[in-house]
């Protein structure tokens, strides 16, 4: 099914500020903040509170940009406004200025209207697409009934309260009022009303199966509900309307029951009675707490409910648990009945006030150790790849926060590898480049308008400018963007500890952490855990969540990059609060990814969906798709990048890794033709030898924008020696992992501090780890790294008898094909270049009035002199950033033409369906997923050939804009 959406990619700040207030000083804790009347200084860094020229604030209804509390009551909690949540469209009203989009709480989905709160418990997924191509499943909102007050006609819905995973919408029409508390995992919705009777209006005639005293049981569309009124009240039924005076007490609750068509009447009534014991214990608060036990390497998470007894003095409620929760549940047993949800079976605790999960934290590393890079052809190959990037190890392809972050992440991988190999020339160049970029971004000097951070006190958010993918206007993706900054800062902190102190730039890193996922409830500058849905167990990407399908997240692995950044930064700087927050998020989300993105046990996706993975999770389902591409390599790869020492969770189930890779190949119809490095590095977590063979056979590929051949070869070659991750053994140190190959274990631990430490593994193995070193012991023995103390580290060696590198050679360099590679970038002057170059824009003229799939006044981009080999079966792919501002009715169209021999005649011409832009300022992604509408000619090898891309307005009376540089690429089906 289709949705009108804004990309929240997931590939989806000038003058200094006012004097800090005492409240801000208090919120910073140990981080010093000072400044003049125009400056906010954090250590040696600074940020601004003056919006940069050209910068955007959140865009939505009314004066949302400057008054986000306009859709809250006076009773709403003080402090920053939560965003990126399942209920955010209630307050971040982007399209519907009166009510909300659908709120997928699970097990029930809700909608807010003038007459009250709509309920939907949909157990039948709507599935579209194919099992080998783009497809999706959604348990769409199908309203069963609306609960409200007789006569209620509220002009809008406000937010009256929220807690960690609940929200309380509020309605008022001047005569009648209603509050309804709803939340994740709550089968109940709790109501308080004034000015009228409680009213339930069903979409079809209800079947009343129980009506006795204050309780009425009814079924709508085969779903069983129970409404509970106060003692002494009754319910009256008239057609599709059910009402109660509530005996004048003004409260009631409604629960959906976990029944199926085969549930007996006796069992249904027993459930209604059991639930009824807790019906008037209204949930008024929810709160999470977590603790990392380093000795056992476990994370204990407790979810606590505060209830208010509207009558009597009872406590406890009914709690629904997601699969990632009930699999790790301790000290409690769910009832047999379960709910159907978009995340799989939701199990239930009846009468509980809290529950606790206990999950293993498997550990992370700064980088996979160089156990197999000891010499010979493979070491020469890796050094050759390092030489290719040593002059530009931080290759910034776009100056916004996302693309700068990607470059920083890539540079950090180079620094880690070079340090392991004793290549201090490459390591120090990479560290210097990281330091320069971060210091620049963390300095908001007077007159600066780019590469800085802006704090908006109204929204309680820190926005980097230039922003991208709606990180400003929609508050999208902060964890994606900032995770790269934090991870690179953690690498730099290992080698330059003074840079990371609060007296210098550590405080700025801390601000980025707090913005995306504030770990300190006492800090009122940012919402608590903004991007992380505490109960759902994973991040959400969209700041507003204003979609029919609810909120969404594409790149779960970039979310994990943020969590890993917190672990590494906290460990490097000695901040256990940050480290433990990262471990909590990492451990919880790793379990959620296995369940909801990968469904590794094959239990949660609908049977007819046909895919073993999704590219995106939605509030009501999932999709085998992305915001930017229909290519299987990218649909699956977006949840595998970036590849770092914090991403070993991707290999928790090696058999699944191989199934996932096989699905990608089957769906594409060939081995990966895009993002080969991501696919092979992922495969290495399940079968390192197979991945290494594929790399050796295809090393002429074009790297993904955040990758290098040096890192890809290092990762694959060493995992081929180490084997797969072994979850049967843990360590009493967060930077440790165990690997196993052919039944033999290798124990790895990293020490990024200045003092030696001893690491003990759960099977009794003990490693002594010198300061600044990573040590591997067991089947493979190795010690390397020079994170602390300076000096040149000798080349690492493998132990006698350990797995030896293959004797088969691989090239030490990859010579690019004549004329450049397959990935081309739109550039100024009409160039279709082989490098991203400078960012910019080009104007696409307004439509001519003739919509005939032919270019009219197009913006044209051309590449000439191309000599490339056609990849049999491959197709043209593109991802263009386009924008029509506030213009209504615009659509952009693309034609790609191939002149195979440069003789002036085009041998292959592809015209793609147009892409309709929305009237909201901000980049949207126009991709080849739109499909070809006309195609002529055939592909062949390019020999001094020419490729031309034409972009024009198919419809619309206003011009549009296309981004130049890293945001707009065309991938040719060539190598």
mmCIF file with all atom_site columns, N, CA and C in Angstrom, residues 14 20 43 68 72 102 162 170 176 185 209 274 293 305 365 391 439 516 520 663 730 875 899 944-945 962 973:
data_model
loop_
_atom_site.group_PDB
_atom_site.id
_atom_site.type_symbol
_atom_site.label_atom_id
_atom_site.label_alt_id
_atom_site.label_comp_id
_atom_site.label_asym_id
_atom_site.label_entity_id
_atom_site.label_seq_id
_atom_site.pdbx_PDB_ins_code
_atom_site.Cartn_x
_atom_site.Cartn_y
_atom_site.Cartn_z
_atom_site.occupancy
_atom_site.B_iso_or_equiv
_atom_site.pdbx_formal_charge
_atom_site.auth_seq_id
_atom_site.auth_comp_id
_atom_site.auth_asym_id
_atom_site.auth_atom_id
_atom_site.pdbx_PDB_model_num
ATOM 1  N N  . UNK A 1 14  ? 26.809  30.760  13.657  1.00 0.00 ? 14  UNK A N  1
ATOM 2  C CA . UNK A 1 14  ? 26.807  31.850  13.408  1.00 0.00 ? 14  UNK A CA 1
ATOM 3  C C  . UNK A 1 14  ? 26.984  32.664  14.639  1.00 0.00 ? 14  UNK A C  1
ATOM 4  N N  . UNK A 1 20  ? 24.557  31.948  29.557  1.00 0.00 ? 20  UNK A N  1
ATOM 5  C CA . UNK A 1 20  ? 23.917  30.750  30.094  1.00 0.00 ? 20  UNK A CA 1
ATOM 6  C C  . UNK A 1 20  ? 23.154  31.089  31.367  1.00 0.00 ? 20  UNK A C  1
ATOM 7  N N  . UNK A 1 43  ? 33.421  24.348  27.433  1.00 0.00 ? 43  UNK A N  1
ATOM 8  C CA . UNK A 1 43  ? 34.844  24.059  27.375  1.00 0.00 ? 43  UNK A CA 1
ATOM 9  C C  . UNK A 1 43  ? 35.508  24.944  26.344  1.00 0.00 ? 43  UNK A C  1
ATOM 10 N N  . UNK A 1 68  ? 5.984   24.963  20.328  1.00 0.00 ? 68  UNK A N  1
ATOM 11 C CA . UNK A 1 68  ? 5.584   23.551  20.252  1.00 0.00 ? 68  UNK A CA 1
ATOM 12 C C  . UNK A 1 68  ? 4.571   23.150  21.303  1.00 0.00 ? 68  UNK A C  1
ATOM 13 N N  . UNK A 1 72  ? -0.619  21.481  23.718  1.00 0.00 ? 72  UNK A N  1
ATOM 14 C CA . UNK A 1 72  ? -0.603  20.884  25.045  1.00 0.00 ? 72  UNK A CA 1
ATOM 15 C C  . UNK A 1 72  ? -1.518  21.685  25.971  1.00 0.00 ? 72  UNK A C  1
ATOM 16 N N  . UNK A 1 102 ? -2.649  8.166   13.025  1.00 0.00 ? 102 UNK A N  1
ATOM 17 C CA . UNK A 1 102 ? -2.899  6.943   13.786  1.00 0.00 ? 102 UNK A CA 1
ATOM 18 C C  . UNK A 1 102 ? -1.786  6.704   14.808  1.00 0.00 ? 102 UNK A C  1
ATOM 19 N N  . UNK A 1 162 ? 2.239   12.887  29.642  1.00 0.00 ? 162 UNK A N  1
ATOM 20 C CA . UNK A 1 162 ? 2.948   11.741  29.082  1.00 0.00 ? 162 UNK A CA 1
ATOM 21 C C  . UNK A 1 162 ? 3.892   11.186  30.145  1.00 0.00 ? 162 UNK A C  1
ATOM 22 N N  . UNK A 1 170 ? -6.323  14.919  25.257  1.00 0.00 ? 170 UNK A N  1
ATOM 23 C CA . UNK A 1 170 ? -7.364  15.687  25.953  1.00 0.00 ? 170 UNK A CA 1
ATOM 24 C C  . UNK A 1 170 ? -8.284  16.320  24.921  1.00 0.00 ? 170 UNK A C  1
ATOM 25 N N  . UNK A 1 176 ? -18.048 19.832  27.280  1.00 0.00 ? 176 UNK A N  1
ATOM 26 C CA . UNK A 1 176 ? -17.642 18.487  27.667  1.00 0.00 ? 176 UNK A CA 1
ATOM 27 C C  . UNK A 1 176 ? -16.126 18.363  27.575  1.00 0.00 ? 176 UNK A C  1
ATOM 28 N N  . UNK A 1 185 ? 1.653   -1.602  25.069  1.00 0.00 ? 185 UNK A N  1
ATOM 29 C CA . UNK A 1 185 ? 1.461   -2.777  25.903  1.00 0.00 ? 185 UNK A CA 1
ATOM 30 C C  . UNK A 1 185 ? 0.314   -2.677  26.883  1.00 0.00 ? 185 UNK A C  1
ATOM 31 N N  . UNK A 1 209 ? -22.226 -9.747  24.380  1.00 0.00 ? 209 UNK A N  1
ATOM 32 C CA . UNK A 1 209 ? -22.138 -11.085 24.959  1.00 0.00 ? 209 UNK A CA 1
ATOM 33 C C  . UNK A 1 209 ? -22.144 -11.079 26.487  1.00 0.00 ? 209 UNK A C  1
ATOM 34 N N  . UNK A 1 274 ? -11.197 -11.475 35.050  1.00 0.00 ? 274 UNK A N  1
ATOM 35 C CA . UNK A 1 274 ? -9.818  -11.302 35.504  1.00 0.00 ? 274 UNK A CA 1
ATOM 36 C C  . UNK A 1 274 ? -9.334  -9.880  35.249  1.00 0.00 ? 274 UNK A C  1
ATOM 37 N N  . UNK A 1 293 ? 25.362  -4.963  34.973  1.00 0.00 ? 293 UNK A N  1
ATOM 38 C CA . UNK A 1 293 ? 26.227  -5.692  35.898  1.00 0.00 ? 293 UNK A CA 1
ATOM 39 C C  . UNK A 1 293 ? 27.450  -6.133  35.108  1.00 0.00 ? 293 UNK A C  1
ATOM 40 N N  . UNK A 1 305 ? 4.973   0.496   36.696  1.00 0.00 ? 305 UNK A N  1
ATOM 41 C CA . UNK A 1 305 ? 3.690   1.159   36.444  1.00 0.00 ? 305 UNK A CA 1
ATOM 42 C C  . UNK A 1 305 ? 3.187   1.783   37.734  1.00 0.00 ? 305 UNK A C  1
ATOM 43 N N  . UNK A 1 365 ? 33.862  -3.980  20.317  1.00 0.00 ? 365 UNK A N  1
ATOM 44 C CA . UNK A 1 365 ? 35.294  -3.746  20.168  1.00 0.00 ? 365 UNK A CA 1
ATOM 45 C C  . UNK A 1 365 ? 35.518  -2.457  19.402  1.00 0.00 ? 365 UNK A C  1
ATOM 46 N N  . UNK A 1 391 ? 45.963  10.082  2.057   1.00 0.00 ? 391 UNK A N  1
ATOM 47 C CA . UNK A 1 391 ? 45.997  11.530  1.861   1.00 0.00 ? 391 UNK A CA 1
ATOM 48 C C  . UNK A 1 391 ? 44.650  12.185  2.118   1.00 0.00 ? 391 UNK A C  1
ATOM 49 N N  . UNK A 1 439 ? 36.432  19.761  15.650  1.00 0.00 ? 439 UNK A N  1
ATOM 50 C CA . UNK A 1 439 ? 36.696  21.053  16.289  1.00 0.00 ? 439 UNK A CA 1
ATOM 51 C C  . UNK A 1 439 ? 35.989  22.170  15.552  1.00 0.00 ? 439 UNK A C  1
ATOM 52 N N  . UNK A 1 516 ? 20.129  13.562  21.188  1.00 0.00 ? 516 UNK A N  1
ATOM 53 C CA . UNK A 1 516 ? 19.527  12.403  20.531  1.00 0.00 ? 516 UNK A CA 1
ATOM 54 C C  . UNK A 1 516 ? 18.918  11.441  21.541  1.00 0.00 ? 516 UNK A C  1
ATOM 55 N N  . UNK A 1 520 ? 20.033  11.549  31.154  1.00 0.00 ? 520 UNK A N  1
ATOM 56 C CA . UNK A 1 520 ? 19.945  12.168  32.470  1.00 0.00 ? 520 UNK A CA 1
ATOM 57 C C  . UNK A 1 520 ? 18.557  12.763  32.667  1.00 0.00 ? 520 UNK A C  1
ATOM 58 N N  . UNK A 1 663 ? 18.845  -14.375 0.381   1.00 0.00 ? 663 UNK A N  1
ATOM 59 C CA . UNK A 1 663 ? 17.627  -13.693 -0.052  1.00 0.00 ? 663 UNK A CA 1
ATOM 60 C C  . UNK A 1 663 ? 17.962  -12.471 -0.901  1.00 0.00 ? 663 UNK A C  1
ATOM 61 N N  . UNK A 1 730 ? 30.868  -14.755 27.893  1.00 0.00 ? 730 UNK A N  1
ATOM 62 C CA . UNK A 1 730 ? 30.869  -13.303 28.063  1.00 0.00 ? 730 UNK A CA 1
ATOM 63 C C  . UNK A 1 730 ? 32.107  -12.901 28.859  1.00 0.00 ? 730 UNK A C  1
ATOM 64 N N  . UNK A 1 875 ? 20.605  -2.926  -13.747 1.00 0.00 ? 875 UNK A N  1
ATOM 65 C CA . UNK A 1 875 ? 19.731  -1.850  -14.206 1.00 0.00 ? 875 UNK A CA 1
ATOM 66 C C  . UNK A 1 875 ? 20.212  -0.509  -13.685 1.00 0.00 ? 875 UNK A C  1
ATOM 67 N N  . UNK A 1 899 ? 24.937  6.461   -24.824 1.00 0.00 ? 899 UNK A N  1
ATOM 68 C CA . UNK A 1 899 ? 25.612  6.402   -26.120 1.00 0.00 ? 899 UNK A CA 1
ATOM 69 C C  . UNK A 1 899 ? 26.833  5.515   -25.919 1.00 0.00 ? 899 UNK A C  1
ATOM 70 N N  . UNK A 1 944 ? 34.519  4.569   -24.677 1.00 0.00 ? 944 UNK A N  1
ATOM 71 C CA . UNK A 1 944 ? 34.556  6.013   -24.896 1.00 0.00 ? 944 UNK A CA 1
ATOM 72 C C  . UNK A 1 944 ? 33.136  6.565   -25.041 1.00 0.00 ? 944 UNK A C  1
ATOM 73 N N  . UNK A 1 945 ? 32.243  5.998   -24.224 1.00 0.00 ? 945 UNK A N  1
ATOM 74 C CA . UNK A 1 945 ? 30.828  6.312   -24.359 1.00 0.00 ? 945 UNK A CA 1
ATOM 75 C C  . UNK A 1 945 ? 30.396  7.540   -23.575 1.00 0.00 ? 945 UNK A C  1
ATOM 76 N N  . UNK A 1 962 ? 16.959  20.624  -7.670  1.00 0.00 ? 962 UNK A N  1
ATOM 77 C CA . UNK A 1 962 ? 17.620  19.348  -7.455  1.00 0.00 ? 962 UNK A CA 1
ATOM 78 C C  . UNK A 1 962 ? 18.960  19.613  -6.795  1.00 0.00 ? 962 UNK A C  1
ATOM 79 N N  . UNK A 1 973 ? 24.754  0.671   -14.592 1.00 0.00 ? 973 UNK A N  1
ATOM 80 C CA . UNK A 1 973 ? 24.865  -0.790  -14.468 1.00 0.00 ? 973 UNK A CA 1
ATOM 81 C C  . UNK A 1 973 ? 26.153  -1.319  -15.095 1.00 0.00 ? 973 UNK A C  1
#
